[in-house]
PDB file of C-alpha atoms in Angstrom:
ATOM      1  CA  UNK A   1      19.663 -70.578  35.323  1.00  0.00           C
ATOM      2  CA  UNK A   2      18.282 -72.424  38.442  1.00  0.00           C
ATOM      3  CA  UNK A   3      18.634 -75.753  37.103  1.00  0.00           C
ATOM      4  CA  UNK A   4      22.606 -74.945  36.386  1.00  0.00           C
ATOM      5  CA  UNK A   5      22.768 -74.397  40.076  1.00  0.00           C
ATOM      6  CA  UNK A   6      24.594 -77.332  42.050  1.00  0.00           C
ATOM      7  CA  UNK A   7      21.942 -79.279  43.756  1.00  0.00           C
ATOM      8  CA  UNK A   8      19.355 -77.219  42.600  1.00  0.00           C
ATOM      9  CA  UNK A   9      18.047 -80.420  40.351  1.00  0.00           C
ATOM     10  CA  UNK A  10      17.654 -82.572  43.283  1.00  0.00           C
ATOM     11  CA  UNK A  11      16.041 -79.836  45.475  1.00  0.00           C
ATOM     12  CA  UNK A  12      13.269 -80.244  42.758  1.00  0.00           C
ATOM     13  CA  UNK A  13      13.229 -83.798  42.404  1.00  0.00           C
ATOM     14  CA  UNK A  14      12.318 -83.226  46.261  1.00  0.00           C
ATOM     15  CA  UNK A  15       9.631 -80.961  45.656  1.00  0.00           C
ATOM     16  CA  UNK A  16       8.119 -82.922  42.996  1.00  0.00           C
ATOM     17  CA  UNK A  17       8.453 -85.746  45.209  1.00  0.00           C
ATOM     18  CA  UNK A  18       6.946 -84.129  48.489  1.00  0.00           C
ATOM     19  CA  UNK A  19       4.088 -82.486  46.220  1.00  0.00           C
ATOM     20  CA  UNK A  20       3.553 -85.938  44.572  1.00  0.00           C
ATOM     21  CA  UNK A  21       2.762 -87.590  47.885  1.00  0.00           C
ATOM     22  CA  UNK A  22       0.618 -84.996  49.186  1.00  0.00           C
ATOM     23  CA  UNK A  23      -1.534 -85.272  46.200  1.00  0.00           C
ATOM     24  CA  UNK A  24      -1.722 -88.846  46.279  1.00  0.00           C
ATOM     25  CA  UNK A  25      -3.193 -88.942  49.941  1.00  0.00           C
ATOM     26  CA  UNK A  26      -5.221 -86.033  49.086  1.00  0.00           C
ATOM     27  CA  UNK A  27      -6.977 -88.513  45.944  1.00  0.00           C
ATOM     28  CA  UNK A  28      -7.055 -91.334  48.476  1.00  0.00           C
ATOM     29  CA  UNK A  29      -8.782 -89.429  50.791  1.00  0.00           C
ATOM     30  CA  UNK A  30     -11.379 -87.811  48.347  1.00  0.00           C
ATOM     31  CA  UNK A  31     -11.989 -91.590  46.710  1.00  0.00           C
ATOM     32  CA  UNK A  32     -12.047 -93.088  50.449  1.00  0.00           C
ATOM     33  CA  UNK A  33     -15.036 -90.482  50.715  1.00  0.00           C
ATOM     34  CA  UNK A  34     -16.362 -91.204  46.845  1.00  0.00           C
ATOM     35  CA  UNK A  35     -16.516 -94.897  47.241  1.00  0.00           C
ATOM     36  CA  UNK A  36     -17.594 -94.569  50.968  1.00  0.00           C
ATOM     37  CA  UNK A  37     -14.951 -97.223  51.994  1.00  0.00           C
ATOM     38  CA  UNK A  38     -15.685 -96.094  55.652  1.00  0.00           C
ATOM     39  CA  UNK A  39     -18.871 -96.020  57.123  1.00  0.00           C
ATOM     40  CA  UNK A  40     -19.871 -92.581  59.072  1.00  0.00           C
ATOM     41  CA  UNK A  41     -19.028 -94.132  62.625  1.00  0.00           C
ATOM     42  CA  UNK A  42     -15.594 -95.099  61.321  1.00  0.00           C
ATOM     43  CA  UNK A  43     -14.776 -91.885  59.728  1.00  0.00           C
ATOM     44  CA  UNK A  44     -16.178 -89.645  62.856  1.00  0.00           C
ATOM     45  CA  UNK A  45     -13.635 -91.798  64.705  1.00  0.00           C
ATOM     46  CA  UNK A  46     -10.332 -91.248  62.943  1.00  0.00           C
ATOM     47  CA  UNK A  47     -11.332 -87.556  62.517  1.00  0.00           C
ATOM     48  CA  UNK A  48     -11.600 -87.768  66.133  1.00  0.00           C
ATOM     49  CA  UNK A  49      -8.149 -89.385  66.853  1.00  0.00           C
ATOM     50  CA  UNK A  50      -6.523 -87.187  64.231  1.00  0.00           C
ATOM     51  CA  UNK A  51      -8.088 -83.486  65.998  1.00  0.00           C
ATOM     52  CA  UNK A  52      -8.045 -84.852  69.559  1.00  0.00           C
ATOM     53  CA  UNK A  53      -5.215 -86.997  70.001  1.00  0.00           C
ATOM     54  CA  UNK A  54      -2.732 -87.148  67.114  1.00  0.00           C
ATOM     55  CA  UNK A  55      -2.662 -83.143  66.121  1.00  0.00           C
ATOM     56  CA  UNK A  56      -2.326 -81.575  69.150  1.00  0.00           C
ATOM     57  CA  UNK A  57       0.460 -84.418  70.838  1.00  0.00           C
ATOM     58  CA  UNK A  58       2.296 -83.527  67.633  1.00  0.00           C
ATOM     59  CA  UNK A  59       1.962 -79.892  67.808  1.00  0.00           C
ATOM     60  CA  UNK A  60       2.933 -80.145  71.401  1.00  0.00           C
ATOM     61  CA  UNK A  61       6.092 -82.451  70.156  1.00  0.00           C
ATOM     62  CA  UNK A  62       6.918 -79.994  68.062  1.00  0.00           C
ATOM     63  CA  UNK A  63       6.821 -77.138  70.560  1.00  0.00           C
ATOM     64  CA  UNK A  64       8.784 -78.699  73.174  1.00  0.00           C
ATOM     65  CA  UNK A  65      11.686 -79.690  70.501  1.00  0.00           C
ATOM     66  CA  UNK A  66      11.405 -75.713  68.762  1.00  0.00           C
ATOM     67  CA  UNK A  67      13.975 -73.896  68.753  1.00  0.00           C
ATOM     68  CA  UNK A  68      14.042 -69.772  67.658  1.00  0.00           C
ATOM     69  CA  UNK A  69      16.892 -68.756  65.714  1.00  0.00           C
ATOM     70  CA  UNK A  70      16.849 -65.373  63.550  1.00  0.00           C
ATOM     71  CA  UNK A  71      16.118 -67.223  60.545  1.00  0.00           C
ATOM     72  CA  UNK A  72      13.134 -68.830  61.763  1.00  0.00           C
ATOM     73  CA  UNK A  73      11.330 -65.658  63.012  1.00  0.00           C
ATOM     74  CA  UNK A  74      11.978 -63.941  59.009  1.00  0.00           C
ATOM     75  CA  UNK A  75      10.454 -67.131  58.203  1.00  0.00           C
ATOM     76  CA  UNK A  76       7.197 -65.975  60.116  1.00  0.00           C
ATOM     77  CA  UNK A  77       7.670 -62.785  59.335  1.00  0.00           C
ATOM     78  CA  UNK A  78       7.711 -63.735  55.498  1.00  0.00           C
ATOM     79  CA  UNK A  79       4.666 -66.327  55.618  1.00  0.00           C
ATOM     80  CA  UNK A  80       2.563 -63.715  58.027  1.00  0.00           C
ATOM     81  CA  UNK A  81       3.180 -60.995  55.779  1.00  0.00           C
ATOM     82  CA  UNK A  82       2.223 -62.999  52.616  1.00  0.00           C
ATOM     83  CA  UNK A  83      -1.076 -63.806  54.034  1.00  0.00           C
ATOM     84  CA  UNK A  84      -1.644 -60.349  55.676  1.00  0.00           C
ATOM     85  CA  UNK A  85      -1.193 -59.512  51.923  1.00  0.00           C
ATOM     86  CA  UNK A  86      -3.335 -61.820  50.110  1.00  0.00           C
ATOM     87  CA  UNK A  87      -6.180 -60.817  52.715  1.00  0.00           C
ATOM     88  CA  UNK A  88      -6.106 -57.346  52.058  1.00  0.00           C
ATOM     89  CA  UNK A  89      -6.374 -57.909  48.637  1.00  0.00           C
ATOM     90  CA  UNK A  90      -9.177 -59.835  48.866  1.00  0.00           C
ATOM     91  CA  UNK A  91     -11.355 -57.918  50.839  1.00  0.00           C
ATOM     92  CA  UNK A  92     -10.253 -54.662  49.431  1.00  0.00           C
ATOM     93  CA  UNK A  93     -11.781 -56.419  46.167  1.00  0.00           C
ATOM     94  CA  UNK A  94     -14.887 -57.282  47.476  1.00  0.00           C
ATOM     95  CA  UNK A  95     -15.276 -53.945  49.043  1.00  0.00           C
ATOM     96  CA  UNK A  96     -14.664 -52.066  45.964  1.00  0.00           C
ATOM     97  CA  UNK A  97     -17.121 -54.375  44.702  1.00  0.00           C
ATOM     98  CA  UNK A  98     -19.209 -52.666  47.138  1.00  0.00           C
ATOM     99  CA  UNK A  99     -18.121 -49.111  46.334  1.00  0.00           C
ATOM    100  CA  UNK A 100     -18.761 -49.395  42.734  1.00  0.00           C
ATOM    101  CA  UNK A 101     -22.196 -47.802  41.011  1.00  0.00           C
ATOM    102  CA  UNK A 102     -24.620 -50.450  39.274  1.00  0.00           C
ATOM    103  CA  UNK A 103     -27.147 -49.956  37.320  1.00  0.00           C
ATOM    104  CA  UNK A 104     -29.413 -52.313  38.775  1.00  0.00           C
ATOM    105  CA  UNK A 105     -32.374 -52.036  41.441  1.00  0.00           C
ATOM    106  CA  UNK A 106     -30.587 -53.484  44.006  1.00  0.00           C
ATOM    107  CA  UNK A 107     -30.394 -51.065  47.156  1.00  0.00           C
ATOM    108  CA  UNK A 108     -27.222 -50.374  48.955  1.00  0.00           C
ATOM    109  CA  UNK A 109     -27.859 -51.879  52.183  1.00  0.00           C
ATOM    110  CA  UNK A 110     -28.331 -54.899  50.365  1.00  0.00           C
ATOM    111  CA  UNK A 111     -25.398 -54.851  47.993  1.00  0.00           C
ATOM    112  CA  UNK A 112     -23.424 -54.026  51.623  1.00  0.00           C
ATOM    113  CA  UNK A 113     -24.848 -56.840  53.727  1.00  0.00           C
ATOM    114  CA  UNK A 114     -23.968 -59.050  50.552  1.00  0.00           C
ATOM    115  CA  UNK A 115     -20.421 -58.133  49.785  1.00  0.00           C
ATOM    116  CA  UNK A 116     -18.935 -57.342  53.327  1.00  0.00           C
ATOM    117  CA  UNK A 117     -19.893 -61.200  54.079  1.00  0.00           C
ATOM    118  CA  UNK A 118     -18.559 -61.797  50.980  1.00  0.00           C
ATOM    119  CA  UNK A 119     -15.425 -59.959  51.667  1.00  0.00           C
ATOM    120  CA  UNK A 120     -14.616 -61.841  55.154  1.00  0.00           C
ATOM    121  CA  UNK A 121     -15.470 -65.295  53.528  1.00  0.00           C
ATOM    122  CA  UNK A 122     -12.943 -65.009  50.810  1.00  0.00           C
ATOM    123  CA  UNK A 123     -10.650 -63.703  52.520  1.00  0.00           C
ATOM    124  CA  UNK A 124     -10.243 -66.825  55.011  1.00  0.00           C
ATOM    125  CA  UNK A 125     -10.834 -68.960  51.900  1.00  0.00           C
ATOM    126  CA  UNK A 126      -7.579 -67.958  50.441  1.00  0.00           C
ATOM    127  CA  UNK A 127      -5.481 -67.572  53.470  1.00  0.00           C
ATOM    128  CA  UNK A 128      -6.873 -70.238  55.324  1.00  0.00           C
ATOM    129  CA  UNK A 129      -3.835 -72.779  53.778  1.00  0.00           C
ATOM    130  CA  UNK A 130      -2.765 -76.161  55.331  1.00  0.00           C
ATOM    131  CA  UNK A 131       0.311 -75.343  56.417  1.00  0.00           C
ATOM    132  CA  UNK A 132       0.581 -78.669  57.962  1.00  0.00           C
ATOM    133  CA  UNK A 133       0.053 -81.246  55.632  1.00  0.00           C
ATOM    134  CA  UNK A 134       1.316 -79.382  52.581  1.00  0.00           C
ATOM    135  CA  UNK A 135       3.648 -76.500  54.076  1.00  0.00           C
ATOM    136  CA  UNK A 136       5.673 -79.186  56.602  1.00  0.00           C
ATOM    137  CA  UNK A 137       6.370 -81.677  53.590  1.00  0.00           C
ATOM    138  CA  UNK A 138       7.157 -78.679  51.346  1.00  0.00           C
ATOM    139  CA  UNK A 139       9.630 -77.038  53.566  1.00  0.00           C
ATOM    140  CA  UNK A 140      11.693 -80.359  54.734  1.00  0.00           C
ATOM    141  CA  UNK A 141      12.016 -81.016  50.802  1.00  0.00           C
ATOM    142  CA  UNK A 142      13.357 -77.610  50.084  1.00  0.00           C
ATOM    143  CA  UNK A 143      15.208 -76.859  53.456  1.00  0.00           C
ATOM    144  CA  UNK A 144      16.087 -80.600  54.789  1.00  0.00           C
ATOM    145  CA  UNK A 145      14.118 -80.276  57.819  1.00  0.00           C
ATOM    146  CA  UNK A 146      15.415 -77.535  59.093  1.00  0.00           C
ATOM    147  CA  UNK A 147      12.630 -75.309  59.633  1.00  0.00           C
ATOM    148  CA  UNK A 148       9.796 -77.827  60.246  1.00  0.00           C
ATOM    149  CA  UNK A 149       8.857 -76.704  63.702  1.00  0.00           C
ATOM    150  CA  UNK A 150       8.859 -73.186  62.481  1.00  0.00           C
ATOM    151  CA  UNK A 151       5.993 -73.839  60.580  1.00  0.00           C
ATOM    152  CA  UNK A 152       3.911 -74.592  63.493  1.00  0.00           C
ATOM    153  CA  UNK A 153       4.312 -70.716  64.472  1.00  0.00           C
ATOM    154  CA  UNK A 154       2.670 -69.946  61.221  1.00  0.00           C
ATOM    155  CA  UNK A 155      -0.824 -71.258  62.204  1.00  0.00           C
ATOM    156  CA  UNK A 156      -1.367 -69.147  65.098  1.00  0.00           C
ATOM    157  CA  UNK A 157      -1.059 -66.222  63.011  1.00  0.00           C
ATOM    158  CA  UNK A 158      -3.680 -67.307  60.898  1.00  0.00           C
ATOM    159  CA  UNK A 159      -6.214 -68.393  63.938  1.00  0.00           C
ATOM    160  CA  UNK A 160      -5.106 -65.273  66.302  1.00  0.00           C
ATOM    161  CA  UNK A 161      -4.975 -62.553  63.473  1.00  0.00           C
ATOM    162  CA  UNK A 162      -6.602 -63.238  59.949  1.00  0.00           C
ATOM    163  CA  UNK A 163      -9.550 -65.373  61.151  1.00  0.00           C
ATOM    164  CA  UNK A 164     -11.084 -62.955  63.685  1.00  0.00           C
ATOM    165  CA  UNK A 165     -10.506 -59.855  61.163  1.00  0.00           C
ATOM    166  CA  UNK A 166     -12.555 -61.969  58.307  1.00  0.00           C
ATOM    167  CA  UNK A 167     -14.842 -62.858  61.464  1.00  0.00           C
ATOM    168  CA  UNK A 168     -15.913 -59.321  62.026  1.00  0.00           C
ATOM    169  CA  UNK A 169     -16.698 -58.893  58.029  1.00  0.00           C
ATOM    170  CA  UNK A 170     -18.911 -61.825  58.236  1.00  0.00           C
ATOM    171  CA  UNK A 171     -20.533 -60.185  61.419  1.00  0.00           C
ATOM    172  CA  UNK A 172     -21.126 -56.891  59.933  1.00  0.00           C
ATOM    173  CA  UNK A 173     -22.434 -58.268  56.527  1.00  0.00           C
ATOM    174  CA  UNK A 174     -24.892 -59.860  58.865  1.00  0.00           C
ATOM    175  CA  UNK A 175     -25.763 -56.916  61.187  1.00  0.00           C
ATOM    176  CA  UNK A 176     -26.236 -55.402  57.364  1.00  0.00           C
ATOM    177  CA  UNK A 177     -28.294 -58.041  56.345  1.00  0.00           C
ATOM    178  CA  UNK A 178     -30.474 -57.335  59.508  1.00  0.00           C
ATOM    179  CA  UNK A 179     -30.533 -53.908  58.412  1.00  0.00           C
ATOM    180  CA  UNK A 180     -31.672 -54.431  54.942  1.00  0.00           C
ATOM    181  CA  UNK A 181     -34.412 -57.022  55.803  1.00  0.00           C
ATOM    182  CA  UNK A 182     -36.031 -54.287  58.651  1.00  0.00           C
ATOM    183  CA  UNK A 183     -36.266 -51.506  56.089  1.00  0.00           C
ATOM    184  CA  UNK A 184     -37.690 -53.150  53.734  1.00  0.00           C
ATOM    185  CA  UNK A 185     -40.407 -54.121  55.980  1.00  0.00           C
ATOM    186  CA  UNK A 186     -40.827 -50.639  56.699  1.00  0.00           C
ATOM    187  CA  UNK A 187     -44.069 -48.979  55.213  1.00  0.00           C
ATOM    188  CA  UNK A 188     -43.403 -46.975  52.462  1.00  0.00           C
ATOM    189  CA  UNK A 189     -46.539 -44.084  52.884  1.00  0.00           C
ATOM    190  CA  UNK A 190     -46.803 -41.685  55.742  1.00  0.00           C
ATOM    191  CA  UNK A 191     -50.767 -42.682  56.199  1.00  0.00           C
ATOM    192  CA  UNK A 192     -50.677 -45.693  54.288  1.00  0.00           C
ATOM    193  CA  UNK A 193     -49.644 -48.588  56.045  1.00  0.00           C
ATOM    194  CA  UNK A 194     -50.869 -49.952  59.178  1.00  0.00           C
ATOM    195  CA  UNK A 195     -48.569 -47.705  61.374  1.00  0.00           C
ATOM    196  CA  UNK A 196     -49.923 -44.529  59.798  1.00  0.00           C
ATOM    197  CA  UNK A 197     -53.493 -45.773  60.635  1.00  0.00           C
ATOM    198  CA  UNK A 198     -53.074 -46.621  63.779  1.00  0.00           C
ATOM    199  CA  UNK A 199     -51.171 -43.242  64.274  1.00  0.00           C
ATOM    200  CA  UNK A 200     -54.912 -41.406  63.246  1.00  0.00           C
ATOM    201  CA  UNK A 201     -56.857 -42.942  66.247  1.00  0.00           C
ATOM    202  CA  UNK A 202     -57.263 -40.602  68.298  1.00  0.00           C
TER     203      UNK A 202
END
């Protein structure tokens, strides 16, 4: 078994260790918020060191040091292709969704405005992973460290390919939505409504 493995125990006391720690700042964080320990000014201004100044000198840090190695692009490979997996399935979901008879009123330009937005927002939700706080304390407790800058190449996948695929679902649902909203303002007689009345003045 795994735990028979030599150093296999302490490669989990690792994990449990890493996982532990980001869980504890994630509670910290959430009862920080809960108990309003900062006031908004304070808060806008360590989200604003964190995304202006911190994150991006330590992604650049990171950059500079990388170094490629074959194992390190099957790395990306394996993470990209994971995602690329998990989106497909969930918007191939919500489209079936789509695809499938009901038997209620609803009409299909609605049920298609409604489920390709669907479709696009899901699938971000469950790729969109924080391969920084969790993925960079996960990996140096399995793997020592030795792929942490790796991991930085993992995020541009997600912002360069995912994102603006799930961006496009959201932008058709909404061109759908558009859709639905005009014909349904449509008149539903020939010489009914105002535009077949105004279509018998001579």
């Amino acid at each position: 078994t795994l735990l028979r493995r030599p150093g296999s125990l302490a490669m989990l006391l690792k994990l449990f260790k890493a996982l532990a720690q980001c869980v504890t700042i994630i509670l910290i964080g959430c009862l920080s918020r809960r108990l309003a320990l900062f006031s908004p000014s304070e808060a806008a201004g360590i989200s604003a060191f964190v995304g202006r100044l911190a994150m991006p000198g330590l992604l650049f840090l990171a950059m500079a040091e990388l170094e490629i190695d074959s194992e390190s692009w099957r790395l990306v490979a394996a993470i990209s292709a994971a995602k690329g997996l998990v989106f497909a399935i969930t918007a191939g979901l919500c489209l079936s969704a789509l695809c499938r008879r009901t038997s209620d009123s609803v009409p299909f330009a609605e049920r298609k405005a409604t489920w390709l937005g669907r479709a696009g927002l899901y699938a971000i939700a469950t790729t969109q992973s924080n391969d920084f706080a969790l993925g960079l304390p996960l990996c140096a407790a399995i793997w020592g460290g030795r792929f942490d800058s790796t991991i930085y190449l993992a995020a541009p996948v997600q912002l360069a390919l995912l994102n603006p695929l799930g961006f496009a679902l959201l932008e058709a649902g909404a061109e759908a939505g558009v859709e639905a909203a005009e014909a349904r303002l449509l008149p539903s007689g020939g010489g009914g409504g105002a535009t077949g009345s105004r279509r018998q003045l001579p």
